[in-house]
């Protein structure tokens, strides 16, 4: 038996975790949904370790919502792999506050890297705040280059789409904010992909979160393929909820 480590530095947070069957697909590969979920969780772990819990940020009326994310998979982890996941804040750009990630195995090899853009929101008024108005702490910058493309806007063309059916948001999809959990979007994407692509290991994954999807809402899914790139859009009753791009 081994004790998993947690390390907090001035500008980073690291924690070891073992991938379990729930994190993986039928080929025992880490699901993109699990990687997205870890990215969201580690942002929380970092701030929790600094005493900045969700409750404290809510009281300050300064909470974060995930806006965009990008994942680069160099060597897809599998079930029972132990990963050291490290996250850093990485300053701000425009309206976004940025956070980056690395996931390394026990030999120190980089397996997955990620980048994410967050918006600062007043949870009561729902007003979007500028990063400069964040008072809880000074935003730090990652001291190294992260081997991952930046999150980017994903748009499907109007013509040539494939109808991928619908997906209704269920109780088990919801997180503590009462809407579809950010990690679950990748599972929705994978369930809608052509079977041939579901079997392949994705190299890069991008997702944009545009509108919150809530319990009972039905998402209309459409797809568009260009070679080894497949894009998926999910539209709800008030417009587009998410778009995603898979690069195989």
Short mmCIF file of C-alpha atoms in Angstrom, two decimals:
data_model
loop_
_atom_site.label_atom_id
_atom_site.label_comp_id
_atom_site.label_asym_id
_atom_site.label_seq_id
_atom_site.Cartn_x
_atom_site.Cartn_y
_atom_site.Cartn_z
CA UNK A 1 0.00 0.00 0.00
CA UNK A 2 1.24 3.51 -0.75
CA UNK A 3 0.33 6.92 0.58
CA UNK A 4 -0.65 9.36 -2.14
CA UNK A 5 0.97 12.76 -1.83
CA UNK A 6 -0.40 16.28 -2.01
CA UNK A 7 1.92 19.24 -2.52
CA UNK A 8 0.99 22.91 -2.30
CA UNK A 9 3.44 25.58 -3.44
CA UNK A 10 3.13 29.30 -3.86
CA UNK A 11 1.75 28.89 -7.38
CA UNK A 12 0.84 25.21 -7.85
CA UNK A 13 -1.08 22.30 -6.40
CA UNK A 14 -0.21 18.62 -7.00
CA UNK A 15 -1.94 15.42 -5.97
CA UNK A 16 -1.49 11.77 -6.85
CA UNK A 17 -4.54 9.79 -7.96
CA UNK A 18 -5.13 6.29 -9.28
CA UNK A 19 -7.36 5.85 -12.29
CA UNK A 20 -10.22 3.47 -11.47
CA UNK A 21 -12.59 1.61 -13.78
CA UNK A 22 -15.16 4.42 -13.53
CA UNK A 23 -12.59 6.81 -15.08
CA UNK A 24 -12.09 4.61 -18.12
CA UNK A 25 -13.89 3.27 -21.19
CA UNK A 26 -14.33 -0.37 -22.16
CA UNK A 27 -10.75 -0.44 -23.48
CA UNK A 28 -9.61 0.74 -20.02
CA UNK A 29 -8.48 4.08 -21.48
CA UNK A 30 -9.07 7.26 -19.49
CA UNK A 31 -12.27 8.85 -20.77
CA UNK A 32 -12.03 12.52 -21.82
CA UNK A 33 -14.95 13.09 -19.45
CA UNK A 34 -12.81 11.82 -16.55
CA UNK A 35 -9.90 14.06 -17.59
CA UNK A 36 -12.22 17.08 -17.80
CA UNK A 37 -13.65 16.18 -14.41
CA UNK A 38 -10.18 16.08 -12.88
CA UNK A 39 -9.37 19.48 -14.36
CA UNK A 40 -12.47 20.96 -12.74
CA UNK A 41 -11.82 19.16 -9.45
CA UNK A 42 -8.19 20.23 -9.19
CA UNK A 43 -9.09 23.88 -9.62
CA UNK A 44 -11.23 23.41 -6.52
CA UNK A 45 -8.57 21.42 -4.63
CA UNK A 46 -6.05 24.22 -5.23
CA UNK A 47 -8.29 26.93 -3.83
CA UNK A 48 -9.58 24.72 -0.98
CA UNK A 49 -5.97 24.11 0.12
CA UNK A 50 -5.50 27.88 0.28
CA UNK A 51 -8.62 28.34 2.40
CA UNK A 52 -10.65 29.70 -0.52
CA UNK A 53 -13.58 27.30 -0.43
CA UNK A 54 -16.63 27.70 -2.64
CA UNK A 55 -18.56 28.98 0.37
CA UNK A 56 -15.97 31.68 1.04
CA UNK A 57 -15.88 32.75 -2.61
CA UNK A 58 -19.68 32.78 -2.70
CA UNK A 59 -19.72 35.07 0.34
CA UNK A 60 -17.33 37.38 -1.53
CA UNK A 61 -19.67 37.15 -4.56
CA UNK A 62 -16.74 35.98 -6.70
CA UNK A 63 -17.11 32.46 -8.12
CA UNK A 64 -15.74 30.80 -11.23
CA UNK A 65 -17.54 29.20 -14.16
CA UNK A 66 -15.66 27.11 -16.69
CA UNK A 67 -15.85 28.69 -20.14
CA UNK A 68 -13.51 26.68 -22.38
CA UNK A 69 -11.06 23.81 -22.05
CA UNK A 70 -8.44 22.04 -24.14
CA UNK A 71 -6.81 18.64 -23.56
CA UNK A 72 -3.67 17.24 -25.19
CA UNK A 73 -3.21 13.47 -24.82
CA UNK A 74 0.36 12.36 -25.51
CA UNK A 75 0.02 8.82 -24.11
CA UNK A 76 -3.46 7.94 -22.92
CA UNK A 77 -3.50 6.70 -19.30
CA UNK A 78 -5.27 3.47 -18.43
CA UNK A 79 -7.08 1.96 -15.47
CA UNK A 80 -4.81 1.45 -12.41
CA UNK A 81 -2.29 4.05 -13.61
CA UNK A 82 -1.21 6.41 -10.83
CA UNK A 83 -0.96 9.99 -12.03
CA UNK A 84 0.47 13.08 -10.41
CA UNK A 85 -1.86 15.87 -11.46
CA UNK A 86 -0.48 19.40 -11.11
CA UNK A 87 -2.36 22.63 -11.71
CA UNK A 88 -1.26 26.24 -11.91
CA UNK A 89 -3.10 29.51 -12.38
CA UNK A 90 -1.84 31.21 -15.51
CA UNK A 91 -2.88 34.84 -15.30
CA UNK A 92 -5.76 36.42 -17.18
CA UNK A 93 -6.51 37.20 -20.80
CA UNK A 94 -9.40 39.47 -21.62
CA UNK A 95 -12.42 38.34 -19.63
CA UNK A 96 -10.91 34.93 -18.88
CA UNK A 97 -8.84 33.74 -15.94
CA UNK A 98 -6.62 30.89 -17.07
CA UNK A 99 -5.56 27.64 -15.42
CA UNK A 100 -3.25 24.92 -16.79
CA UNK A 101 -2.52 21.28 -15.93
CA UNK A 102 -0.11 18.39 -16.32
CA UNK A 103 -0.75 14.70 -15.59
CA UNK A 104 2.43 12.62 -15.22
CA UNK A 105 2.89 8.92 -14.45
CA UNK A 106 5.09 7.46 -11.72
CA UNK A 107 8.10 7.52 -14.04
CA UNK A 108 7.61 11.26 -14.50
CA UNK A 109 6.45 10.94 -18.11
CA UNK A 110 3.93 13.53 -19.28
CA UNK A 111 0.76 11.70 -20.31
CA UNK A 112 -1.86 14.46 -20.50
CA UNK A 113 -1.80 18.25 -20.39
CA UNK A 114 -4.62 20.76 -20.33
CA UNK A 115 -5.59 24.39 -20.38
CA UNK A 116 -8.80 26.05 -19.27
CA UNK A 117 -10.45 29.47 -19.37
CA UNK A 118 -12.76 30.58 -16.55
CA UNK A 119 -15.03 33.55 -16.12
CA UNK A 120 -15.55 35.32 -12.81
CA UNK A 121 -19.21 35.70 -11.88
CA UNK A 122 -21.26 37.28 -9.11
CA UNK A 123 -23.34 34.23 -8.06
CA UNK A 124 -26.24 36.38 -6.88
CA UNK A 125 -26.64 38.88 -9.71
CA UNK A 126 -25.12 36.46 -12.31
CA UNK A 127 -23.13 39.42 -13.63
CA UNK A 128 -19.80 38.60 -15.30
CA UNK A 129 -16.91 40.33 -13.51
CA UNK A 130 -13.57 41.45 -14.88
CA UNK A 131 -10.55 39.46 -13.62
CA UNK A 132 -9.12 42.65 -12.12
CA UNK A 133 -12.05 42.76 -9.70
CA UNK A 134 -11.06 39.44 -8.05
CA UNK A 135 -10.21 40.23 -4.42
CA UNK A 136 -9.70 36.78 -2.83
CA UNK A 137 -6.03 36.46 -3.82
CA UNK A 138 -3.42 37.60 -6.30
CA UNK A 139 -3.62 35.61 -9.53
CA UNK A 140 -0.30 33.88 -10.25
CA UNK A 141 1.28 32.69 -13.51
CA UNK A 142 2.56 29.25 -14.47
CA UNK A 143 6.39 29.30 -14.59
CA UNK A 144 6.65 26.80 -17.46
CA UNK A 145 5.30 26.18 -20.93
CA UNK A 146 2.44 23.68 -21.04
CA UNK A 147 2.38 21.27 -23.99
CA UNK A 148 -1.21 21.88 -24.96
CA UNK A 149 -2.94 24.14 -27.49
CA UNK A 150 -4.90 27.05 -26.09
CA UNK A 151 -8.65 26.67 -25.68
CA UNK A 152 -10.35 28.03 -28.77
CA UNK A 153 -13.73 28.81 -30.16
CA UNK A 154 -15.38 25.79 -31.77
CA UNK A 155 -17.99 26.45 -34.46
CA UNK A 156 -19.79 24.04 -36.77
CA UNK A 157 -20.61 25.13 -40.33
CA UNK A 158 -24.27 25.60 -41.14
CA UNK A 159 -24.20 23.19 -44.06
CA UNK A 160 -23.17 19.54 -44.16
CA UNK A 161 -24.08 18.63 -40.60
CA UNK A 162 -25.20 15.22 -39.38
CA UNK A 163 -28.23 14.97 -37.10
CA UNK A 164 -27.04 13.10 -34.00
CA UNK A 165 -30.39 13.00 -32.22
CA UNK A 166 -31.21 14.41 -28.79
CA UNK A 167 -29.99 14.02 -25.23
CA UNK A 168 -32.15 14.94 -22.22
CA UNK A 169 -30.41 16.21 -19.09
CA UNK A 170 -31.08 13.74 -16.27
CA UNK A 171 -30.78 13.97 -12.49
CA UNK A 172 -27.46 12.08 -12.47
CA UNK A 173 -25.97 14.66 -14.87
CA UNK A 174 -26.31 17.52 -12.37
CA UNK A 175 -23.61 18.99 -10.17
CA UNK A 176 -23.90 21.05 -6.99
CA UNK A 177 -24.75 24.13 -9.03
CA UNK A 178 -27.88 22.39 -10.36
CA UNK A 179 -26.80 22.13 -13.99
CA UNK A 180 -25.10 19.63 -16.28
CA UNK A 181 -21.63 18.92 -14.86
CA UNK A 182 -18.79 20.15 -17.07
CA UNK A 183 -17.11 16.74 -17.31
CA UNK A 184 -20.29 15.01 -18.50
CA UNK A 185 -20.31 16.92 -21.78
CA UNK A 186 -17.49 14.76 -23.10
CA UNK A 187 -19.50 11.59 -22.42
CA UNK A 188 -22.41 13.11 -24.36
CA UNK A 189 -20.02 13.79 -27.24
CA UNK A 190 -18.59 10.25 -27.20
CA UNK A 191 -22.03 8.66 -27.11
CA UNK A 192 -22.88 10.62 -30.28
CA UNK A 193 -19.68 9.92 -32.26
CA UNK A 194 -19.60 7.47 -35.17
CA UNK A 195 -18.71 3.99 -33.86
CA UNK A 196 -15.42 3.98 -35.75
CA UNK A 197 -14.25 7.09 -33.90
CA UNK A 198 -15.46 5.86 -30.51
CA UNK A 199 -12.91 3.05 -30.81
CA UNK A 200 -10.00 5.41 -31.49
CA UNK A 201 -7.87 7.26 -28.95
CA UNK A 202 -8.37 11.01 -29.20
CA UNK A 203 -5.25 13.19 -29.40
CA UNK A 204 -6.83 16.57 -28.63
CA UNK A 205 -10.19 17.62 -27.27
CA UNK A 206 -11.66 21.12 -27.12
CA UNK A 207 -14.94 22.19 -25.53
CA UNK A 208 -16.80 25.49 -25.24
CA UNK A 209 -19.48 25.97 -22.59
CA UNK A 210 -21.97 28.59 -23.79
CA UNK A 211 -25.15 28.11 -21.72
CA UNK A 212 -25.98 26.05 -18.65
CA UNK A 213 -28.10 22.98 -19.37
CA UNK A 214 -30.58 22.15 -16.61
CA UNK A 215 -32.69 19.20 -15.48
CA UNK A 216 -35.19 18.05 -18.11
CA UNK A 217 -33.71 20.17 -20.91
CA UNK A 218 -33.35 18.38 -24.24
CA UNK A 219 -30.19 19.04 -26.23
CA UNK A 220 -30.36 18.75 -30.01
CA UNK A 221 -27.05 17.27 -31.16
CA UNK A 222 -25.43 17.75 -34.56
CA UNK A 223 -22.02 16.77 -35.89
CA UNK A 224 -19.59 17.66 -38.63
CA UNK A 225 -16.58 15.67 -39.81
CA UNK A 226 -13.43 16.81 -41.60
CA UNK A 227 -11.03 13.87 -41.92
CA UNK A 228 -9.79 13.02 -38.43
CA UNK A 229 -11.55 15.99 -36.83
CA UNK A 230 -15.12 15.69 -35.57
CA UNK A 231 -17.11 18.56 -34.11
CA UNK A 232 -20.31 18.29 -32.08
CA UNK A 233 -22.84 20.98 -31.12
CA UNK A 234 -25.53 20.71 -28.47
CA UNK A 235 -28.38 23.23 -28.64
CA UNK A 236 -31.02 23.70 -25.95
CA UNK A 237 -34.23 25.67 -25.79
CA UNK A 238 -32.41 29.02 -25.49
CA UNK A 239 -29.63 28.39 -28.00
CA UNK A 240 -26.29 26.61 -28.15
CA UNK A 241 -25.21 25.04 -24.84
CA UNK A 242 -21.87 23.62 -25.95
CA UNK A 243 -19.62 22.87 -28.88
CA UNK A 244 -16.75 20.40 -28.90
CA UNK A 245 -13.97 19.31 -31.24
CA UNK A 246 -12.24 15.91 -31.22
CA UNK A 247 -8.92 15.49 -33.05
CA UNK A 248 -7.97 11.85 -33.70
#
